């Protein structure tokens, strides 16, 4: 049984035996699949290198991958051991080779990594896809170092199969408080005045400083050692997919990608080798049936940290906020590309 936790501690720690019902919802595949019928909106229990070879080609709109970083780390008793750079490079090339055939010609891929593996990931990813950007996000949480700078950043590489891809700029605006508002003829210029403050919806950059790593009082938190936050994944899902698209996570972990996809009305499937993490993924998917909230994403915009009272304000629910994002929309086949006006 779960050990007693503090009243506000919402961390999911359900054991495999306690979560047998959730584990039974997972699927295993051992034969080639002609379609996604057997795996769509499912968690696949298995090895991603073996599973990917059995899936149909060109079936995925967006891949979000969070592979093991090149660190010695235990995942529920299974240890990933640090490799020589050349060996980790080959490991990266191996799993990218396995997942590339699944992505549509209009598809996108995002790969998470730390600063050390980023040097390898970026180089190898460029062998398979067209690199679009490198996002750096401020994770903050982590222990300090006595003889080095605290590692408070991680990278996410963004790449596409071709020049035809989806990027929904308006879907990932960030609502920020305006400190020194600019007026023209006494009227707000590119910002909105409300009873609770002055706000502007700004274009997102490739530096994300509004993300909180899941912690014990958040309902999304699990005991997984490297869990990404729903807000982080939501930015990617909203920017690079549309409702009804199919999103795939080859290293599903505790299920954040699938959960966010479900909450944002996308289809999903993912592969996870650890039964314990499959239990947590399916448990969170069940929770999402009655709770589609994503902390930090409210009323169609992303909010800065520590702005909970403003997010809940009735005024901000109904007031449109001007955007500083200049943009144009170019249709390209089944995908669309939204780019800033220069």
GROMACS .gro file of C-alpha atoms in nm, residues 70-210:
model
  141
   70UNK     CA    1   2.368   1.051  -2.096
   71UNK     CA    2   2.376   1.021  -1.719
   72UNK     CA    3   2.383   0.719  -1.491
   73UNK     CA    4   2.031   0.716  -1.353
   74UNK     CA    5   1.790   0.459  -1.215
   75UNK     CA    6   1.441   0.433  -1.363
   76UNK     CA    7   1.237   0.218  -1.125
   77UNK     CA    8   1.529  -0.016  -1.075
   78UNK     CA    9   1.644  -0.020  -1.438
   79UNK     CA   10   1.968   0.176  -1.465
   80UNK     CA   11   2.073   0.373  -1.771
   81UNK     CA   12   2.452   0.396  -1.752
   82UNK     CA   13   2.650   0.689  -1.881
   83UNK     CA   14   2.810   0.610  -2.216
   84UNK     CA   15   3.109   0.741  -2.403
   85UNK     CA   16   3.006   1.026  -2.633
   86UNK     CA   17   3.054   0.810  -2.942
   87UNK     CA   18   2.833   0.537  -2.797
   88UNK     CA   19   2.560   0.780  -2.693
   89UNK     CA   20   2.573   0.930  -3.041
   90UNK     CA   21   2.519   0.586  -3.191
   91UNK     CA   22   2.234   0.519  -2.945
   92UNK     CA   23   2.071   0.846  -3.054
   93UNK     CA   24   2.116   0.757  -3.420
   94UNK     CA   25   1.959   0.416  -3.353
   95UNK     CA   26   1.634   0.542  -3.201
   96UNK     CA   27   1.601   0.831  -3.446
   97UNK     CA   28   1.633   0.580  -3.731
   98UNK     CA   29   1.351   0.380  -3.574
   99UNK     CA   30   1.105   0.668  -3.535
  100UNK     CA   31   1.173   0.872  -3.850
  101UNK     CA   32   0.965   0.648  -4.083
  102UNK     CA   33   0.658   0.707  -3.862
  103UNK     CA   34   0.652   1.085  -3.915
  104UNK     CA   35   0.447   1.237  -4.196
  105UNK     CA   36   0.609   1.458  -4.460
  106UNK     CA   37   0.441   1.752  -4.286
  107UNK     CA   38   0.539   1.634  -3.939
  108UNK     CA   39   0.751   1.786  -3.663
  109UNK     CA   40   0.972   1.643  -3.390
  110UNK     CA   41   1.091   1.783  -3.057
  111UNK     CA   42   1.372   1.618  -2.860
  112UNK     CA   43   1.446   1.699  -2.494
  113UNK     CA   44   1.800   1.694  -2.359
  114UNK     CA   45   2.038   1.848  -2.109
  115UNK     CA   46   2.325   2.078  -2.207
  116UNK     CA   47   2.576   1.795  -2.249
  117UNK     CA   48   2.360   1.564  -2.459
  118UNK     CA   49   2.234   1.866  -2.653
  119UNK     CA   50   2.568   1.884  -2.831
  120UNK     CA   51   2.516   1.529  -2.957
  121UNK     CA   52   2.138   1.538  -3.011
  122UNK     CA   53   2.149   1.850  -3.230
  123UNK     CA   54   2.419   1.707  -3.454
  124UNK     CA   55   2.255   1.367  -3.504
  125UNK     CA   56   1.903   1.508  -3.536
  126UNK     CA   57   2.028   1.715  -3.831
  127UNK     CA   58   2.117   1.393  -4.014
  128UNK     CA   59   1.750   1.292  -4.022
  129UNK     CA   60   1.547   1.615  -4.010
  130UNK     CA   61   1.560   1.987  -4.084
  131UNK     CA   62   1.657   2.170  -3.769
  132UNK     CA   63   1.430   2.469  -3.699
  133UNK     CA   64   1.535   2.588  -3.355
  134UNK     CA   65   1.681   2.504  -3.018
  135UNK     CA   66   1.459   2.594  -2.725
  136UNK     CA   67   1.616   2.647  -2.384
  137UNK     CA   68   1.390   2.632  -2.082
  138UNK     CA   69   1.460   2.731  -1.724
  139UNK     CA   70   1.397   2.431  -1.502
  140UNK     CA   71   1.535   2.596  -1.185
  141UNK     CA   72   1.484   2.293  -0.962
  142UNK     CA   73   1.805   2.107  -0.889
  143UNK     CA   74   2.091   2.090  -0.646
  144UNK     CA   75   2.373   2.342  -0.650
  145UNK     CA   76   2.732   2.249  -0.726
  146UNK     CA   77   3.032   2.334  -0.509
  147UNK     CA   78   3.273   2.391  -0.797
  148UNK     CA   79   3.044   2.473  -1.087
  149UNK     CA   80   2.734   2.671  -1.184
  150UNK     CA   81   2.404   2.512  -1.088
  151UNK     CA   82   2.247   2.344  -1.391
  152UNK     CA   83   1.913   2.525  -1.421
  153UNK     CA   84   1.852   2.492  -1.797
  154UNK     CA   85   1.758   2.221  -2.043
  155UNK     CA   86   1.726   2.219  -2.422
  156UNK     CA   87   1.457   2.103  -2.662
  157UNK     CA   88   1.548   2.066  -3.031
  158UNK     CA   89   1.274   2.144  -3.284
  159UNK     CA   90   1.297   1.991  -3.632
  160UNK     CA   91   1.069   1.901  -3.922
  161UNK     CA   92   1.060   1.646  -4.201
  162UNK     CA   93   1.023   1.913  -4.470
  163UNK     CA   94   0.943   2.280  -4.525
  164UNK     CA   95   0.573   2.199  -4.501
  165UNK     CA   96   0.479   2.187  -4.135
  166UNK     CA   97   0.235   2.320  -3.877
  167UNK     CA   98   0.321   2.610  -3.649
  168UNK     CA   99   0.032   2.780  -3.472
  169UNK     CA  100   0.183   3.101  -3.341
  170UNK     CA  101  -0.134   3.246  -3.191
  171UNK     CA  102  -0.192   2.929  -2.988
  172UNK     CA  103   0.122   2.979  -2.778
  173UNK     CA  104   0.105   3.346  -2.684
  174UNK     CA  105   0.226   3.439  -2.337
  175UNK     CA  106   0.025   3.683  -2.125
  176UNK     CA  107   0.257   3.923  -1.947
  177UNK     CA  108   0.208   4.212  -1.711
  178UNK     CA  109   0.296   4.546  -1.870
  179UNK     CA  110   0.523   4.742  -1.638
  180UNK     CA  111   0.563   5.061  -1.844
  181UNK     CA  112   0.259   5.075  -2.076
  182UNK     CA  113   0.288   5.281  -2.396
  183UNK     CA  114  -0.007   5.490  -2.510
  184UNK     CA  115  -0.100   5.663  -2.835
  185UNK     CA  116  -0.348   5.951  -2.803
  186UNK     CA  117  -0.411   5.834  -2.449
  187UNK     CA  118  -0.511   5.481  -2.557
  188UNK     CA  119  -0.323   5.155  -2.489
  189UNK     CA  120  -0.082   5.055  -2.766
  190UNK     CA  121  -0.058   4.675  -2.809
  191UNK     CA  122  -0.181   4.602  -2.457
  192UNK     CA  123  -0.509   4.592  -2.266
  193UNK     CA  124  -0.607   4.771  -1.948
  194UNK     CA  125  -0.812   4.569  -1.697
  195UNK     CA  126  -0.929   4.615  -1.340
  196UNK     CA  127  -0.659   4.372  -1.229
  197UNK     CA  128  -0.368   4.516  -1.423
  198UNK     CA  129  -0.224   4.586  -1.766
  199UNK     CA  130  -0.148   4.289  -1.993
  200UNK     CA  131   0.000   4.208  -2.330
  201UNK     CA  132  -0.008   3.877  -2.518
  202UNK     CA  133   0.344   3.843  -2.654
  203UNK     CA  134   0.508   3.618  -2.911
  204UNK     CA  135   0.693   3.324  -2.759
  205UNK     CA  136   1.069   3.306  -2.795
  206UNK     CA  137   1.303   3.008  -2.782
  207UNK     CA  138   1.380   3.084  -2.417
  208UNK     CA  139   1.108   2.963  -2.181
  209UNK     CA  140   1.124   3.099  -1.829
  210UNK     CA  141   0.761   3.040  -1.730
   0.00000   0.00000   0.00000
